[in-house]
Amino acid sequence: LKAVGAVLVEIHGQHDERALVDASTHRQLLDAFAGHEKDVVTLEALWDIRRTAGAALDEHRAGMERAAREADYLRHASQELKTLAPKEGEETELANRRTTMMQGEKVATDLREAQEAIGGPHSPVSALSAAVRRLERRAANAPGLIEPAVKAIDIAINALEEADQ
């Protein structure tokens, strides 16, 4: 009797009936009751295949959108190049022009600084003119020594005034 009783008696827990109240188990219970376990497994496999195919489709659509954007960009870039109409050797020519312009800017800056030194508030012209006047006043004392110096300074003053213009 003990051996037969162990096979015949089903042991249940205190809260086994709660499974019937839980809505998440209803579908499993209904499928089991109707004998659709194999169909459920097949449906799950098909659903996984469909989800994978949907993800692949989304990925391909995104790739097509990227390709379309890139094609638009390339068309735009091509049109700009046609409008620009570059010529062979033009890049070298433009680089040379740029170098010349940069050197021109440096030369202009140097010339401006030189002009400020010659004609600005610290110009040597006024000091040289004052020196010439002093020497001319003393010319009577030593004409042979002073006249060549005065002529040289006058030439320098004239050159500085001409350079200032």
Short mmCIF file of C-alpha atoms in Angstrom, two decimals:
data_model
loop_
_atom_site.label_atom_id
_atom_site.label_comp_id
_atom_site.label_asym_id
_atom_site.label_seq_id
_atom_site.Cartn_x
_atom_site.Cartn_y
_atom_site.Cartn_z
CA LEU A 1 0.00 0.00 0.00
CA LYS A 2 2.85 2.32 0.76
CA ALA A 3 4.36 1.76 -2.67
CA VAL A 4 1.07 2.23 -4.50
CA GLY A 5 0.11 5.20 -2.33
CA ALA A 6 3.29 7.08 -3.21
CA VAL A 7 2.44 6.81 -6.91
CA LEU A 8 -1.23 7.70 -6.51
CA VAL A 9 -0.89 10.62 -4.14
CA GLU A 10 -0.03 13.99 -5.62
CA ILE A 11 1.59 16.41 -3.25
CA HIS A 12 0.48 20.04 -3.55
CA GLY A 13 1.70 23.15 -1.84
CA GLN A 14 -0.42 25.43 0.21
CA HIS A 15 -0.69 28.17 -2.48
CA ASP A 16 -0.93 26.13 -5.69
CA GLU A 17 -4.32 27.59 -6.57
CA ARG A 18 -2.73 31.04 -6.87
CA ALA A 19 -1.32 30.02 -10.28
CA LEU A 20 -4.88 30.12 -11.65
CA VAL A 21 -5.25 33.76 -10.55
CA ASP A 22 -1.94 34.86 -12.11
CA ALA A 23 -2.77 36.21 -15.62
CA SER A 24 0.75 35.60 -16.91
CA THR A 25 0.23 31.83 -16.71
CA HIS A 26 -3.20 31.72 -18.40
CA ARG A 27 -1.84 31.43 -21.93
CA GLN A 28 0.49 28.59 -20.98
CA LEU A 29 -2.36 26.78 -19.21
CA LEU A 30 -4.71 27.22 -22.16
CA ASP A 31 -2.08 26.10 -24.68
CA ALA A 32 -1.26 23.07 -22.54
CA PHE A 33 -4.96 22.22 -22.13
CA ALA A 34 -5.55 22.48 -25.90
CA GLY A 35 -2.44 20.45 -26.69
CA HIS A 36 -0.71 23.23 -28.65
CA GLU A 37 2.77 22.92 -27.08
CA LYS A 38 4.42 22.03 -30.42
CA ASP A 39 2.57 24.85 -32.18
CA VAL A 40 3.73 27.29 -29.49
CA VAL A 41 7.36 26.25 -29.99
CA THR A 42 6.97 26.59 -33.77
CA LEU A 43 5.30 29.99 -33.40
CA GLU A 44 8.08 31.21 -31.09
CA ALA A 45 10.69 30.13 -33.65
CA LEU A 46 8.78 31.86 -36.47
CA TRP A 47 8.39 34.99 -34.34
CA ASP A 48 12.16 35.05 -33.71
CA ILE A 49 12.78 34.68 -37.45
CA ARG A 50 10.34 37.52 -38.16
CA ARG A 51 12.00 39.77 -35.54
CA THR A 52 15.45 39.03 -36.99
CA ALA A 53 14.20 39.73 -40.52
CA GLY A 54 12.58 42.98 -39.33
CA ALA A 55 15.85 44.09 -37.73
CA ALA A 56 17.74 43.24 -40.92
CA LEU A 57 15.18 45.17 -42.97
CA ASP A 58 15.55 48.21 -40.69
CA GLU A 59 19.32 47.98 -40.99
CA HIS A 60 19.13 47.80 -44.79
CA ARG A 61 16.73 50.75 -44.91
CA ALA A 62 19.12 52.78 -42.75
CA GLY A 63 21.96 51.81 -45.10
CA MET A 64 19.92 52.94 -48.10
CA GLU A 65 19.18 56.26 -46.39
CA ARG A 66 22.90 56.73 -45.67
CA ALA A 67 23.71 55.89 -49.29
CA ALA A 68 21.09 58.38 -50.52
CA ARG A 69 22.54 61.13 -48.29
CA GLU A 70 26.05 60.35 -49.50
CA ALA A 71 24.87 60.39 -53.12
CA ASP A 72 23.28 63.82 -52.54
CA TYR A 73 26.52 65.09 -51.01
CA LEU A 74 28.59 63.71 -53.90
CA ARG A 75 26.24 65.29 -56.47
CA HIS A 76 26.54 68.61 -54.65
CA ALA A 77 30.35 68.35 -54.44
CA SER A 78 30.53 67.41 -58.13
CA GLN A 79 28.40 70.42 -59.07
CA GLU A 80 30.62 72.71 -56.99
CA LEU A 81 33.72 71.33 -58.72
CA LYS A 82 32.10 71.94 -62.13
CA THR A 83 31.26 75.50 -61.09
CA LEU A 84 34.77 76.03 -59.74
CA ALA A 85 36.28 74.64 -62.96
CA PRO A 86 39.82 74.01 -61.66
CA LYS A 87 42.62 74.02 -64.21
CA GLU A 88 45.81 71.98 -64.23
CA GLY A 89 48.58 73.79 -62.37
CA GLU A 90 46.12 76.25 -60.84
CA GLU A 91 46.89 75.09 -57.31
CA THR A 92 50.59 75.85 -57.74
CA GLU A 93 49.79 79.22 -59.28
CA LEU A 94 47.47 80.10 -56.39
CA ALA A 95 50.08 78.99 -53.84
CA ASN A 96 52.65 81.24 -55.54
CA ARG A 97 50.23 84.18 -55.54
CA ARG A 98 49.50 83.59 -51.87
CA THR A 99 53.22 83.53 -51.05
CA THR A 100 53.75 86.75 -53.01
CA MET A 101 50.86 88.44 -51.22
CA MET A 102 52.16 87.35 -47.83
CA GLN A 103 55.61 88.70 -48.69
CA GLY A 104 53.98 91.91 -49.92
CA GLU A 105 52.25 92.32 -46.56
CA LYS A 106 55.57 91.90 -44.75
CA VAL A 107 57.27 94.41 -47.06
CA ALA A 108 54.41 96.89 -46.55
CA THR A 109 54.79 96.55 -42.78
CA ASP A 110 58.54 97.12 -43.02
CA LEU A 111 58.03 100.17 -45.28
CA ARG A 112 55.45 101.60 -42.88
CA GLU A 113 57.85 101.19 -39.96
CA ALA A 114 60.66 102.80 -41.97
CA GLN A 115 58.43 105.74 -42.91
CA GLU A 116 57.46 106.22 -39.26
CA ALA A 117 61.15 106.19 -38.30
CA ILE A 118 61.99 108.76 -41.00
CA GLY A 119 58.97 111.07 -40.75
CA GLY A 120 57.51 110.28 -37.36
CA PRO A 121 57.95 112.12 -34.07
CA HIS A 122 61.43 110.62 -33.65
CA SER A 123 62.57 111.64 -37.13
CA PRO A 124 66.30 112.42 -37.47
CA VAL A 125 65.53 115.23 -39.95
CA SER A 126 64.92 117.89 -37.28
CA ALA A 127 68.08 116.93 -35.37
CA LEU A 128 70.13 116.94 -38.59
CA SER A 129 68.66 120.32 -39.60
CA ALA A 130 69.61 121.74 -36.20
CA ALA A 131 73.14 120.33 -36.61
CA VAL A 132 73.44 121.93 -40.06
CA ARG A 133 72.38 125.33 -38.65
CA ARG A 134 74.97 125.08 -35.86
CA LEU A 135 77.68 124.09 -38.33
CA GLU A 136 76.74 126.90 -40.74
CA ARG A 137 77.15 129.42 -37.88
CA ARG A 138 80.69 128.11 -37.30
CA ALA A 139 81.49 127.90 -41.03
CA ALA A 140 83.47 131.13 -40.92
CA ASN A 141 85.91 129.61 -38.38
CA ALA A 142 86.81 126.50 -40.43
CA PRO A 143 85.19 126.60 -43.87
CA GLY A 144 87.23 123.74 -45.35
CA LEU A 145 86.17 121.36 -42.62
CA ILE A 146 82.54 122.37 -42.18
CA GLU A 147 81.34 122.86 -45.77
CA PRO A 148 81.81 119.17 -46.85
CA ALA A 149 80.04 117.97 -43.68
CA VAL A 150 77.15 120.43 -44.24
CA LYS A 151 76.80 119.31 -47.88
CA ALA A 152 76.76 115.62 -46.85
CA ILE A 153 74.18 116.26 -44.13
CA ASP A 154 72.05 118.33 -46.57
CA ILE A 155 72.14 115.42 -49.03
CA ALA A 156 71.09 113.05 -46.21
CA ILE A 157 68.24 115.39 -45.17
CA ASN A 158 67.01 115.66 -48.77
CA ALA A 159 67.16 111.87 -49.14
CA LEU A 160 65.23 111.37 -45.88
CA GLU A 161 62.57 113.93 -46.89
CA GLU A 162 62.23 112.27 -50.29
CA ALA A 163 61.93 108.83 -48.68
CA ASP A 164 59.23 110.16 -46.33
CA GLN A 165 57.07 111.11 -49.30
#
